[in-house]
């Protein structure tokens, strides 16, 4: 530990408090402003309340080899930095062009109006770890703009295990990472502020294992991942590149709206009007897969333009209200492949264009879905403008009204719909065996095993592997194990492989053997008919692959093989 000396740079661990080398934070900062710092400096704050603000500007000594950390000596929240009415700046912590600064285990308290918690500009590698922010004396009418944490024009921003009671604003930052934190908008009185977390023109935004409450995550990030969060909404419709957005494993009490990317395994309940639960705004090659959606005011899944896959989703619309416009379970237009979804609508107030699945009728493909409606005017399928779509191998059923609609004409039976549209010739009209109106898993396979269209949807909504004769809808009832090497006499070798692999254990039983190889995402990459048991199979790229082996017995063997390099 280096003791502070006059006319010398600070270095090492420096204690601050009544028994420390400096009695106040300001006194230690004066030394930095006057003489700079050398090496890594840690300000150890003794337990207590520090009625002062922090202001640093243009400290050129701060680098990756010379950092500054504010740390609570006696554990999280023992050291409290509190604003007073004589605060000379607009923020409790104001940093300008000061990189490599970390706050660890500090509690920040605001007790005056119009004071931000943190305003950091040009502060690369800025970190908040295990911090808390509070404003106990402020109400919805008294705090004005107080409570904002703002980090702008900074290359790397890291927030971990931190509670922010108002709002996080990041702007023109290269990388923003938020983990294991809670951010609330609180009683923000400004109606123009609609996001709890707002990322403006950021390159990369990563939020995981966090709670973002009351209002949404919004902004324009080029790349973003929101994973395993409890969030009030996600709106990232910016100019993101293809597959640049991943929304996965979240519980969303609002909406998800993106331009393009992947929306996977989320539970979404949207109580708001004029917004779909999942809205793909204008993107190509999107994936909406394995989500459970509870629309309350409008659409469940909405993709008005673009292309992609909408697979393995459950949409349950059973909530009655007076908002009747466009209550569609799945509403798409463009080159979307809609397969293996389960949609249920019951006892909802809707207009006469509402449907379980609504398509423009241009080039959409609708196969292997279950759409069950109980309503006098809604339909299971509604085609609005075109007739160049494909619809096949579905369960389409309305127990209380018309089955389908095309260009304004209603069809009450599947036969009428077949004759007019030349579609759904392999589809059936029955009541599916759902567990219940709030759970669209299937209770049995009776009446719902449909032969015909097979596709590359390898998994069901529970990430279980589908069988040879797959069930339509999101749920596969009887599933094989994902990786069943121990249950089969067949083996893939070498595994892992650098290029080729063989199948050991195949026996010539007089029938043709078909090999189908899929990426882990479900995309079929190769199909080999009448496979010769001695022929090596090439994996052209690194990755994990699913190999489905059909020896003509009616049951496939499903194995895994990987190519790491």
Coordinates of C-alpha atoms in Angstrom, one line a residue, residues 81 119 155 171 181-182 217 239 261 293 370 376 405 459 475 528:
X81 CA -22.7 8.3 -1.4
X119 CA -23.6 10.8 -16.0
X155 CA -16.6 1.7 -25.7
X171 CA -25.9 6.1 -26.2
X181 CA -29.3 -6.8 -12.2
X182 CA -32.7 -5.1 -11.6
X217 CA -35.9 -2.3 -23.3
X239 CA -31.2 -1.2 -38.4
X261 CA -33.2 -11.9 -35.6
X293 CA -47.9 -16.3 -26.3
X370 CA -53.2 -27.0 -35.1
X376 CA -69.2 -17.6 -34.2
X405 CA -62.1 -17.3 -45.0
X459 CA -37.7 -30.4 -32.2
X475 CA -46.2 -30.6 -29.1
X528 CA -28.9 -39.5 -48.9

